[in-house]
Tab-separated table of C-alpha atoms in Angstrom:
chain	number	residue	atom	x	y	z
A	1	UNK	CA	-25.008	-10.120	15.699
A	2	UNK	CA	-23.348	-7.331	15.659
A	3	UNK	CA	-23.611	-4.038	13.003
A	4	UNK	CA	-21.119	-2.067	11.368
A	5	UNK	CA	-21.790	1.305	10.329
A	6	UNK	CA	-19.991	2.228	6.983
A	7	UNK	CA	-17.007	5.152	7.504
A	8	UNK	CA	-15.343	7.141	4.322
A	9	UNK	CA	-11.617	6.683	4.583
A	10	UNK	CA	-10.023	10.405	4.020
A	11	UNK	CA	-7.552	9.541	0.861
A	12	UNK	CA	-9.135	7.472	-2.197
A	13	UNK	CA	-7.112	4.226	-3.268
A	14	UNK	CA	-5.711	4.606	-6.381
A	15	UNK	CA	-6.305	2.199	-9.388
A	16	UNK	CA	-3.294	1.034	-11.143
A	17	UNK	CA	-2.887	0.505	-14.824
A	18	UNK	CA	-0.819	-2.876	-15.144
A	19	UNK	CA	-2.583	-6.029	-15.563
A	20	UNK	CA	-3.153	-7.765	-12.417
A	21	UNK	CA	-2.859	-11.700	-11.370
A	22	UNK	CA	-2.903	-14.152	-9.383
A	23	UNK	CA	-3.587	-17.271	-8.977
A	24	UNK	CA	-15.497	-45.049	-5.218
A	25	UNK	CA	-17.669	-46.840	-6.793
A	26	UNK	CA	-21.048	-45.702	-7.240
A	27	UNK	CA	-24.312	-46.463	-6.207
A	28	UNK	CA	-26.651	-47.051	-9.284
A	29	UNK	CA	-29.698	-48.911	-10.828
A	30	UNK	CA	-30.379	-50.850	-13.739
A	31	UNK	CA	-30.798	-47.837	-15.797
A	32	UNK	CA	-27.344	-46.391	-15.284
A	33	UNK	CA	-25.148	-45.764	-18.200
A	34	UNK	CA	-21.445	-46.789	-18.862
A	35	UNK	CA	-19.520	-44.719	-20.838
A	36	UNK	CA	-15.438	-45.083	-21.421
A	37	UNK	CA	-14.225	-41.704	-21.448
A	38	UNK	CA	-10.924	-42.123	-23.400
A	39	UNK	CA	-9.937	-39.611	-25.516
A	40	UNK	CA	-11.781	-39.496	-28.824
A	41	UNK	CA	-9.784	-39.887	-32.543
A	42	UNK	CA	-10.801	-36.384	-33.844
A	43	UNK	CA	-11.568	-33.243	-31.454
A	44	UNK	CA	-14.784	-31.974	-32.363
A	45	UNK	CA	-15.291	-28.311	-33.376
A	46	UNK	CA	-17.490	-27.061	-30.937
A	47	UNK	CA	-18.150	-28.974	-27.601
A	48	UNK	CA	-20.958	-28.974	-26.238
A	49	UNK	CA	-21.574	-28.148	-22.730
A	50	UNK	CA	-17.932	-28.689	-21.711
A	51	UNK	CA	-16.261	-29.701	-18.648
A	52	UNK	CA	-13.029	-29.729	-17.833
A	53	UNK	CA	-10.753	-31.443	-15.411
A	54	UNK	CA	-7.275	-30.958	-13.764
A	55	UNK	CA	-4.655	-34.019	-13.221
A	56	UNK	CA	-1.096	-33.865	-12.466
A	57	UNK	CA	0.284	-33.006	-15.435
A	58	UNK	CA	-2.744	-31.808	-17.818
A	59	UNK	CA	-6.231	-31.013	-18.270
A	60	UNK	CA	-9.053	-33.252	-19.738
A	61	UNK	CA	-11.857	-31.280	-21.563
A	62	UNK	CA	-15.088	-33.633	-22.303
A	63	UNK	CA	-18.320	-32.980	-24.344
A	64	UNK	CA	-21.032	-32.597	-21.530
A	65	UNK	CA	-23.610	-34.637	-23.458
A	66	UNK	CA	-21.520	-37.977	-23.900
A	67	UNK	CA	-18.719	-37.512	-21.549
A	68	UNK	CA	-16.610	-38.718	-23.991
A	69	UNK	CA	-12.593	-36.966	-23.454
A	70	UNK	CA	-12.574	-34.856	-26.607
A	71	UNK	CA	-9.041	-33.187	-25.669
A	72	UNK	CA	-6.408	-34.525	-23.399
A	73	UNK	CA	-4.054	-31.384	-22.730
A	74	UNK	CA	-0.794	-31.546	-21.321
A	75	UNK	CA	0.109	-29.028	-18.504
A	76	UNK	CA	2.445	-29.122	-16.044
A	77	UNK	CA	1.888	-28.429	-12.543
A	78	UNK	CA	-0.297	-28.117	-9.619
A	79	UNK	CA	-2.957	-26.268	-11.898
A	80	UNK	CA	-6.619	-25.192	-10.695
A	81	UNK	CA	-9.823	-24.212	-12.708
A	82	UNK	CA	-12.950	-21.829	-12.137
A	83	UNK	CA	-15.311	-21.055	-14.829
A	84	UNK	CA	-14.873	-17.521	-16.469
A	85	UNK	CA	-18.410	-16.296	-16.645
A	86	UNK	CA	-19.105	-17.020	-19.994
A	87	UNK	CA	-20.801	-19.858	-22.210
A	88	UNK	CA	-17.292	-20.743	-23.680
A	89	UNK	CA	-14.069	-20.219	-21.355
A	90	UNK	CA	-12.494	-21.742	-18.343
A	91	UNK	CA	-9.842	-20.229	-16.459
A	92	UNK	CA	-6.968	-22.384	-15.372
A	93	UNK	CA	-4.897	-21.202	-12.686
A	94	UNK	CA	-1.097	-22.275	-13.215
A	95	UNK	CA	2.191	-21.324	-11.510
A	96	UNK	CA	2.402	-17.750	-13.286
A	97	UNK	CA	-1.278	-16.377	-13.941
A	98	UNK	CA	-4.730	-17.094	-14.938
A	99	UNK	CA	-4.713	-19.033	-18.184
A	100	UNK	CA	-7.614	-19.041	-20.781
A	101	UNK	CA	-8.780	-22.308	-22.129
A	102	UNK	CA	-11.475	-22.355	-24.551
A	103	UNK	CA	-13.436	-25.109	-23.503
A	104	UNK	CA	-15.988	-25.500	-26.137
A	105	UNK	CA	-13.017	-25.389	-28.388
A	106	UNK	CA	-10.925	-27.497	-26.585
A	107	UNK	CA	-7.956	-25.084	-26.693
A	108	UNK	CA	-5.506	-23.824	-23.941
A	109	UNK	CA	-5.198	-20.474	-25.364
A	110	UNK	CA	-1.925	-18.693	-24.993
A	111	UNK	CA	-4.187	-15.574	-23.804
A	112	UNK	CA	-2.861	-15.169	-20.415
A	113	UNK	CA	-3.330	-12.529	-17.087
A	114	UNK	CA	-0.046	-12.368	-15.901
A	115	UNK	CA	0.746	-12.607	-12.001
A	116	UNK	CA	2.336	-14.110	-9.345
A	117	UNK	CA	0.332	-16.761	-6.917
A	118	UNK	CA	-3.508	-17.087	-8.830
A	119	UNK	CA	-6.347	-17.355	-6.329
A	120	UNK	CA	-9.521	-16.930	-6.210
A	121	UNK	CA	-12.047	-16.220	-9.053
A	122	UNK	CA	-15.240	-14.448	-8.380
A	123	UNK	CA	-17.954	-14.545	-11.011
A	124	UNK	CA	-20.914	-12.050	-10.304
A	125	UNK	CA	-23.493	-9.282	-12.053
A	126	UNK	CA	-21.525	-10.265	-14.961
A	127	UNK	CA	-17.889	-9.312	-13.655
A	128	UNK	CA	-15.136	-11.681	-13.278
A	129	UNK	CA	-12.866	-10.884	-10.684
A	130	UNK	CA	-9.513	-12.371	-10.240
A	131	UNK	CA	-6.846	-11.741	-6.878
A	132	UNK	CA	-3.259	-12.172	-6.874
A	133	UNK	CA	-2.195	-13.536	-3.697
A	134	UNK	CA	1.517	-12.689	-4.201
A	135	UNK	CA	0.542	-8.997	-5.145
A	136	UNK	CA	-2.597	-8.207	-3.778
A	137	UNK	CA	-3.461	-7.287	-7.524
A	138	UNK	CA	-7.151	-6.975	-8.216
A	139	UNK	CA	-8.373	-7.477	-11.910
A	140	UNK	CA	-12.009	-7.127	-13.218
A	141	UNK	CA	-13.803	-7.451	-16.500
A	142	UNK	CA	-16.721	-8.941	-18.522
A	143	UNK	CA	-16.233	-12.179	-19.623
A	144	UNK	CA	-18.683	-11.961	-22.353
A	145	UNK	CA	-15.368	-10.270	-24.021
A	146	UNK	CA	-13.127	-13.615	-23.628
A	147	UNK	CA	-12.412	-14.940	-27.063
A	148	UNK	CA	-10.867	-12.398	-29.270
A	149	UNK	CA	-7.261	-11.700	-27.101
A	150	UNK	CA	-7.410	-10.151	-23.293
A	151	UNK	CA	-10.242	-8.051	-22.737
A	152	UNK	CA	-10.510	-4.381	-21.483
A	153	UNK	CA	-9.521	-4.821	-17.575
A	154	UNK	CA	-10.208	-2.955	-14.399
A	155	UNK	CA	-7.447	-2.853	-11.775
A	156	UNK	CA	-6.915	-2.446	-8.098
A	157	UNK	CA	-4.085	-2.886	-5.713
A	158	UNK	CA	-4.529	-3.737	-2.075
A	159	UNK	CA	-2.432	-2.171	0.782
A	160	UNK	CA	-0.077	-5.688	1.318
A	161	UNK	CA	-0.260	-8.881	-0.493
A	162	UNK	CA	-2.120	-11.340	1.158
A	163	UNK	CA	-4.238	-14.490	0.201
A	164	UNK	CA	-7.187	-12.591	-0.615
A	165	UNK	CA	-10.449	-12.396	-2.704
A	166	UNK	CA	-12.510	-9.169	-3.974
A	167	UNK	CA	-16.218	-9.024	-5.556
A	168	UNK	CA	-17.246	-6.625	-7.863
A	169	UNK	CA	-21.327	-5.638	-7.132
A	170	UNK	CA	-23.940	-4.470	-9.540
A	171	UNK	CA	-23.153	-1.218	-8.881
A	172	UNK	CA	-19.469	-0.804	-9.410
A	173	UNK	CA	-18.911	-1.316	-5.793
A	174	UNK	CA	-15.578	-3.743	-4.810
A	175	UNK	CA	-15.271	-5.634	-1.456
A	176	UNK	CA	-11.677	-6.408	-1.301
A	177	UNK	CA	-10.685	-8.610	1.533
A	178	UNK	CA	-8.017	-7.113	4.492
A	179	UNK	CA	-4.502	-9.133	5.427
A	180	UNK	CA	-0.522	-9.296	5.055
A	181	UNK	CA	1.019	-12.372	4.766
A	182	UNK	CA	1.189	-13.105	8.317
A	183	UNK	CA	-2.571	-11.697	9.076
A	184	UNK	CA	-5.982	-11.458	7.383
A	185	UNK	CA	-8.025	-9.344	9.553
A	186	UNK	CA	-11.091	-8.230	7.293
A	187	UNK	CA	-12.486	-6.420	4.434
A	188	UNK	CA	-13.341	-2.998	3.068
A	189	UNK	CA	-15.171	-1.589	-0.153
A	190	UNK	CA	-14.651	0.794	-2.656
A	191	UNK	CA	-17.440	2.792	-4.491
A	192	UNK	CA	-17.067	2.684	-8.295
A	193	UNK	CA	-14.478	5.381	-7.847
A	194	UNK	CA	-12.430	3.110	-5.871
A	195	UNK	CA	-13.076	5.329	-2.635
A	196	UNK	CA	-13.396	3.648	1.014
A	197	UNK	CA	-16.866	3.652	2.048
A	198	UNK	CA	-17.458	0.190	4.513
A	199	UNK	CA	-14.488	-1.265	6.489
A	200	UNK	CA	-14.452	-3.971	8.983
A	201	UNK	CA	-11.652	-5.644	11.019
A	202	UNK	CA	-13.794	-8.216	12.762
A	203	UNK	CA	-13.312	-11.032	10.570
A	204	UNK	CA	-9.571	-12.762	11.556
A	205	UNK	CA	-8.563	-15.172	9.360
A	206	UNK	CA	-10.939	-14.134	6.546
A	207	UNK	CA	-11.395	-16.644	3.848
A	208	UNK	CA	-13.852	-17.286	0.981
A	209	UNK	CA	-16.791	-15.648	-0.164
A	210	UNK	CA	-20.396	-16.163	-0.979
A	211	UNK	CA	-22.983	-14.222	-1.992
A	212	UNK	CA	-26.981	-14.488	-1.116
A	213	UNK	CA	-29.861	-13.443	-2.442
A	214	UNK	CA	-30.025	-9.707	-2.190
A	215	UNK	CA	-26.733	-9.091	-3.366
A	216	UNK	CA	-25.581	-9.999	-0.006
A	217	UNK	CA	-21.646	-10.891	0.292
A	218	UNK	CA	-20.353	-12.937	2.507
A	219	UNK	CA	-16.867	-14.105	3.831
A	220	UNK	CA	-15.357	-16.302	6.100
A	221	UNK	CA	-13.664	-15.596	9.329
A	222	UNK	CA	-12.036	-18.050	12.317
A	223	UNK	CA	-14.849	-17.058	14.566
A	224	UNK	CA	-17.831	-16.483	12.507
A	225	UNK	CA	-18.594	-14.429	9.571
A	226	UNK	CA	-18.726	-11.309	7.794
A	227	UNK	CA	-21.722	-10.222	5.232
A	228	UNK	CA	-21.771	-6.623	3.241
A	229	UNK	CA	-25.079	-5.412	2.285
A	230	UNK	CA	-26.599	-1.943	1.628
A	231	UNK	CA	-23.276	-0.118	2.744
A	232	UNK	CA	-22.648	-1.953	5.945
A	233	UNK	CA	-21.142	-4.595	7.413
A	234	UNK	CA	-22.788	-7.159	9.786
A	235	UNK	CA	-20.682	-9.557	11.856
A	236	UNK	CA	-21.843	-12.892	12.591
A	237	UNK	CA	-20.271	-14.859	15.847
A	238	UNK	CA	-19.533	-18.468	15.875
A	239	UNK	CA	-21.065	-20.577	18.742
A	240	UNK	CA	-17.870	-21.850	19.735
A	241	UNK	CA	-14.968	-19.704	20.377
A	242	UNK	CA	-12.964	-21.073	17.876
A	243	UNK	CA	-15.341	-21.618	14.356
A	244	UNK	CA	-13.843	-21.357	11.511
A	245	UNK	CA	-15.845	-20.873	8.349
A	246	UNK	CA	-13.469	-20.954	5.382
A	247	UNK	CA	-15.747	-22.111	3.060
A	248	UNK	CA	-18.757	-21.056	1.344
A	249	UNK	CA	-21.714	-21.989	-0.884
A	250	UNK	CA	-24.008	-18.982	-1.985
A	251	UNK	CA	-27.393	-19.314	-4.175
A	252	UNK	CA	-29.406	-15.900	-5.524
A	253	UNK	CA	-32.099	-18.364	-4.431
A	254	UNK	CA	-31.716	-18.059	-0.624
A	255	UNK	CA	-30.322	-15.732	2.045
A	256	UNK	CA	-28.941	-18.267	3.370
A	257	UNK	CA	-25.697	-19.820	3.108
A	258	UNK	CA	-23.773	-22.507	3.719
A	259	UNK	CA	-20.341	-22.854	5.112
A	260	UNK	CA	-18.119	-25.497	6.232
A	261	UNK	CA	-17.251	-25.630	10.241
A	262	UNK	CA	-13.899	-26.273	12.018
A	263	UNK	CA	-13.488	-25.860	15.738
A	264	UNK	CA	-9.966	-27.227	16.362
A	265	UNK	CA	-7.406	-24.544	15.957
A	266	UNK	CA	-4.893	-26.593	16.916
A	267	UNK	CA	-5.158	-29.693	14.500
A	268	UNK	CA	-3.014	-30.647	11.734
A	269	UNK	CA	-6.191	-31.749	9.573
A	270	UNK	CA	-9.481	-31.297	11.452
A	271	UNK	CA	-11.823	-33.531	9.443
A	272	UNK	CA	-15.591	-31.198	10.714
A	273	UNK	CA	-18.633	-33.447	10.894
A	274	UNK	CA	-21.052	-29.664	11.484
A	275	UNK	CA	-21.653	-27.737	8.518
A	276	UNK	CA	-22.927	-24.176	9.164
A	277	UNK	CA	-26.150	-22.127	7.602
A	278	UNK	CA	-25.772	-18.643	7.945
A	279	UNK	CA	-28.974	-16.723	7.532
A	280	UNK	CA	-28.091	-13.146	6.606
A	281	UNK	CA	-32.042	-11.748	6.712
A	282	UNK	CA	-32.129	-12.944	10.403
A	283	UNK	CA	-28.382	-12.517	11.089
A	284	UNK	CA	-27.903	-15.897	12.648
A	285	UNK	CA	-25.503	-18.976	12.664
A	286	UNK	CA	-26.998	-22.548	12.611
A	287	UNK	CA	-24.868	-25.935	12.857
A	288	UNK	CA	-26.338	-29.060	11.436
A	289	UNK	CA	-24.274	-32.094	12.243
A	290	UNK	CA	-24.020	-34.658	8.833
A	291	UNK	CA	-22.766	-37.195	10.962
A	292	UNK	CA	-19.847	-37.931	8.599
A	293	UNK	CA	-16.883	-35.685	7.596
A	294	UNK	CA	-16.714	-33.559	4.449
A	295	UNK	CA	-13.995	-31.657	2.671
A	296	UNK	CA	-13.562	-27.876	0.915
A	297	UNK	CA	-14.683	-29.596	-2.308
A	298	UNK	CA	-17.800	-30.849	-0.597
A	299	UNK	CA	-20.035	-28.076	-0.882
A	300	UNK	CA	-22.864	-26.667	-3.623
A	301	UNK	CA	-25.834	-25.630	-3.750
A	302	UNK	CA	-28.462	-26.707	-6.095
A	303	UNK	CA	-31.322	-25.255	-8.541
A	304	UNK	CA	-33.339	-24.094	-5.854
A	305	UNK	CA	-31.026	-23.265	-3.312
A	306	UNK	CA	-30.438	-26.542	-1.572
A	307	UNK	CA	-27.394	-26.934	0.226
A	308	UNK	CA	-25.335	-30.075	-0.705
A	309	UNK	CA	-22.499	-32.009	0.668
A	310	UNK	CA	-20.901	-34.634	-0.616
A	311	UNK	CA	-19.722	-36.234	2.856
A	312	UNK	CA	-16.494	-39.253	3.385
A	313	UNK	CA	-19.780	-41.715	3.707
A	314	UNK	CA	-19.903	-41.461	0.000
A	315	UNK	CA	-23.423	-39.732	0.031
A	316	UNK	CA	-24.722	-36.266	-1.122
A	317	UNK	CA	-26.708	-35.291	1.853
A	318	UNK	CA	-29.674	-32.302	0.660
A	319	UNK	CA	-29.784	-29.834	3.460
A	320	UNK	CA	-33.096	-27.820	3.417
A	321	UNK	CA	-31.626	-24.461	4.451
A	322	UNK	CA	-34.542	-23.202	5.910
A	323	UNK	CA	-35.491	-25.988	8.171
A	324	UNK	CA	-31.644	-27.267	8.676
A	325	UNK	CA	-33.468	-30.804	7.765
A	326	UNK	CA	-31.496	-33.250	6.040
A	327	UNK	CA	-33.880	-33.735	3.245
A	328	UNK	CA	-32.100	-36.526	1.147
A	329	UNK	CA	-29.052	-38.860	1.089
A	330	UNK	CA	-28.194	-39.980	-2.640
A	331	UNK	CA	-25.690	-42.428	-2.630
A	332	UNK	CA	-22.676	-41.696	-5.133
A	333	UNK	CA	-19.139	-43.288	-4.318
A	334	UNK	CA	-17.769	-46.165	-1.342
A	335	UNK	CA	-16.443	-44.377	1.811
A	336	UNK	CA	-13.117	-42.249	1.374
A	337	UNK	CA	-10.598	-40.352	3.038
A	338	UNK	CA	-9.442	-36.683	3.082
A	339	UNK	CA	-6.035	-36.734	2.129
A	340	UNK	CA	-3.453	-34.696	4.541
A	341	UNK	CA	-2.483	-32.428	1.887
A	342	UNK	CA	-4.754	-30.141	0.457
A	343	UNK	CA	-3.448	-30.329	-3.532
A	344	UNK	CA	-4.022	-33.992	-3.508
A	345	UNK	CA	-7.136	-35.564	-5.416
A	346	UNK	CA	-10.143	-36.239	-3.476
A	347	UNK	CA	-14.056	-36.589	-4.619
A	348	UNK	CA	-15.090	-33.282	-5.908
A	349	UNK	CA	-18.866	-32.031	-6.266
A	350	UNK	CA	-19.724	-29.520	-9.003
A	351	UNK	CA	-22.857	-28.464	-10.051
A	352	UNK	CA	-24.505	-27.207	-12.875
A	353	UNK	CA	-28.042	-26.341	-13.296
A	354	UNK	CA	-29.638	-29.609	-12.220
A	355	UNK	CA	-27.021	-31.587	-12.313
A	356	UNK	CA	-24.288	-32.651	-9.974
A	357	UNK	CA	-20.699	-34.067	-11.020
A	358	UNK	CA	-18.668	-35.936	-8.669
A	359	UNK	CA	-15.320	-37.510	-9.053
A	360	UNK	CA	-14.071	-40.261	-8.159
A	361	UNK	CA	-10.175	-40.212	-8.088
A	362	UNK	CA	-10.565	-43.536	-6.566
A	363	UNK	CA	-12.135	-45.299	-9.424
A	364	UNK	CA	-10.816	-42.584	-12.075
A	365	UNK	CA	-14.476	-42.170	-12.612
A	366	UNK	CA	-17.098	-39.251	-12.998
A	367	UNK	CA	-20.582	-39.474	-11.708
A	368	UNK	CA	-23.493	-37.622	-13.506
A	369	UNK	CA	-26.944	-37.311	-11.230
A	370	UNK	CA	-29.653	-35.601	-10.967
A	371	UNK	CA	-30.018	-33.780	-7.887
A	372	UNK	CA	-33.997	-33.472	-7.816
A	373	UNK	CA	-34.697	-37.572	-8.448
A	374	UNK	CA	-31.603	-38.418	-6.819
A	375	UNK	CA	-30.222	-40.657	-9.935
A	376	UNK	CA	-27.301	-41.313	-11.326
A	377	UNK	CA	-27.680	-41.502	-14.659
A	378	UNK	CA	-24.000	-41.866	-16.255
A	379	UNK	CA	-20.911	-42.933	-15.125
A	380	UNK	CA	-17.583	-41.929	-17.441
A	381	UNK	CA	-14.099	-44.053	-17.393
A	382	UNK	CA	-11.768	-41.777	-16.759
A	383	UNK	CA	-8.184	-41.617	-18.531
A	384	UNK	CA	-6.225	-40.076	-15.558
A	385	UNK	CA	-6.795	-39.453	-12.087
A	386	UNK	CA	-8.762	-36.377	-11.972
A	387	UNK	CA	-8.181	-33.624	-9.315
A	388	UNK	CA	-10.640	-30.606	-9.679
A	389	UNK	CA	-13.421	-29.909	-11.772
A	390	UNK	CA	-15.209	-27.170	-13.645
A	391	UNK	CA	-17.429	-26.076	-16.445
A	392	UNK	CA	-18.571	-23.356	-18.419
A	393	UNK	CA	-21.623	-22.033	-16.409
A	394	UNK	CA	-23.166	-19.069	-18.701
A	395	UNK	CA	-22.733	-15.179	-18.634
């Protein structure tokens, strides 16, 4: 472990005023429902509890009580989806910006932040932060104002364009990750008046982010990890040479969190069987082998901070992160396989409160449980073959 003091950089970083952009079968008992979710004859007013789900070409949006399709929406493109903060809104990231959907409305909105490449979405102390990759273009803003057009934005540009991410904390600070398009080296942060105060460049490759309990942030790196807290930053070293944590799970419920593992630099799909638990009280790096592989859709954590993967065995395995126990295996879905390319559908776990969702593109099925008996307790037909998968999560 090593510690980085924070420095003040000599010129501040200027914000800018433009809007900124980016972007099976299951295992069950008696008691398990079947429910066919085709699309229903007349969209309901207010959904409740939405979810919605990409395929190629659209977006399903169901009511979270009967699973039930209530909108089918046509959308063309390779087209991802994060929750915005709020109670209400999704955001869907398509080929020109971050889109709004109101979910609980069932409504692609036409309210759009404009920008070129969308990726990643940070939701935290009630900011939303989104990072154009093909601008370095930060934007930031409360998502309790979604709903009634754009809402009042914050925005930041980084030195180069890069594939990037950037969290906005409590108290106005912004870690903005560190790169060019042909390196990602690290990460700084701002104060609120967008003035250098923390820098690292320990962190090659960064990716991802997480944060702990404590308000601690963490991102990726190909040989470890890098977690911001109290003005500095603390590097954490793989025990390989080559560990790439890319990544990350984060719960305000633990300090610890949980990462996924490569340690082949050199394949063309390394399919990791180690997941990693990064304590950032202790400053320490523990591996806990699953004993089956796992993707980047793989990992959540649940209620109480347990870490969950949804491994190729077709099993949820419950990772105690204090012990690095396997606590549980729930089965879910037959064995699958990762496809080569990243876009393509594979099983996806989401969770929400209690309850975990897992597709199964397989099957065109979705798989309700409950992640503290281990049930499942429904299991929706599926229209298309669905990709990704989000909800509306609360401000």
């Amino acid at each position: 472990m090593r510690t980085l003091h924070r420095s003040r950089g000599g010129a501040a970083l200027s914000l800018v005023a433009a809007l900124a952009l980016t972007v099976g079968a299951c295992g069950s008992d008696d008691s398990e429902e079947e429910t066919d979710a085709a699309p229903s004859s007349a969209p309901e007013e207010t959904v409740p509890d939405p979810l919605v789900l990409t395929y190629d070409g659209g977006l399903l949006v169901l009511n979270g009580e009967t699973f039930d399709v209530v909108e089918d929406i046509p959308l063309d493109g390779f087209n991802r989806v994060n929750p915005a903060g709020d109670d209400s809104h999704v955001l869907v990231s398509t080929s020109q910006g971050f889109r709004v959907l109101d979910a609980v409305g069932a409504e692609l909105t036409e309210d759009e932040f404009e920008g070129a490449e969308p990726g990643h979405v940070v939701r935290h102390a009630g900011r939303t932060v989104l990072f154009a990759d093909g601008t370095g273009e930060v934007t930031s803003f409360d998502p309790q104002q979604l709903g009634d057009g754009l809402p009042e934005t914050e925005n930041y540009t980084a030195a180069a364009a890069h594939h990037g991410v950037a969290v906005e904390l409590a108290n106005g600070e912004l870690l903005v990750t560190l790169g060019t398009e042909e390196e990602r080296t690290g990460a700084i942060v701002l104060d609120e008046n967008r003035e250098e105060i923390a820098r690292s460049e320990e962190c090659p490759g960064v990716h991802g982010e997480a944060t702990a309990r404590g308000e601690t942030v963490v991102v990726g790196c190909e040989d470890g990890v890098l977690y911001y807290r109290d003005g500095e930053f603390t590097k954490v070293d793989s025990p390989t040479e080559y560990g790439r944590i890319g990544n990350q799970a984060g719960s305000d419920e633990s300090a610890i969190v949980l990462g996924d593992y490569k340690q082949d630099a050199e394949a063309e799909l390394e399919r990791p069987e180690q997941v990693a638990l990064v304590d950032t009280e202790a400053g320490s790096l523990q591996l806990v082998d699953l004993g089956t592989s796992y993707t980047f859709r793989s990992l959540a954590r649940g209620p109480h901070g347990e870490a969950l993967v949804l491994g190729t065995d077709g099993q949820i395995h419950v990772i105690d992160p204090e012990t690095a126990e396997i606590t549980n295996r729930i089965p879910v879905l037959e064995e699958w396989t990762e496809p080569l390319e990243w876009q393509q559908p594979r099983p996806t776990l989401f969770v929400r409160g209690h309850t975990a969702y897992v597709t199964d593109p397989e099957a065109q099925e979705l798989h309700v449980l409950d992640i503290e008996s281990g049930e499942v307790q429904t299991t929706a037909t599926l229209p298309q073959t669905p990709n990704e998968i989000t909800g509306v999560t609360g401000g």
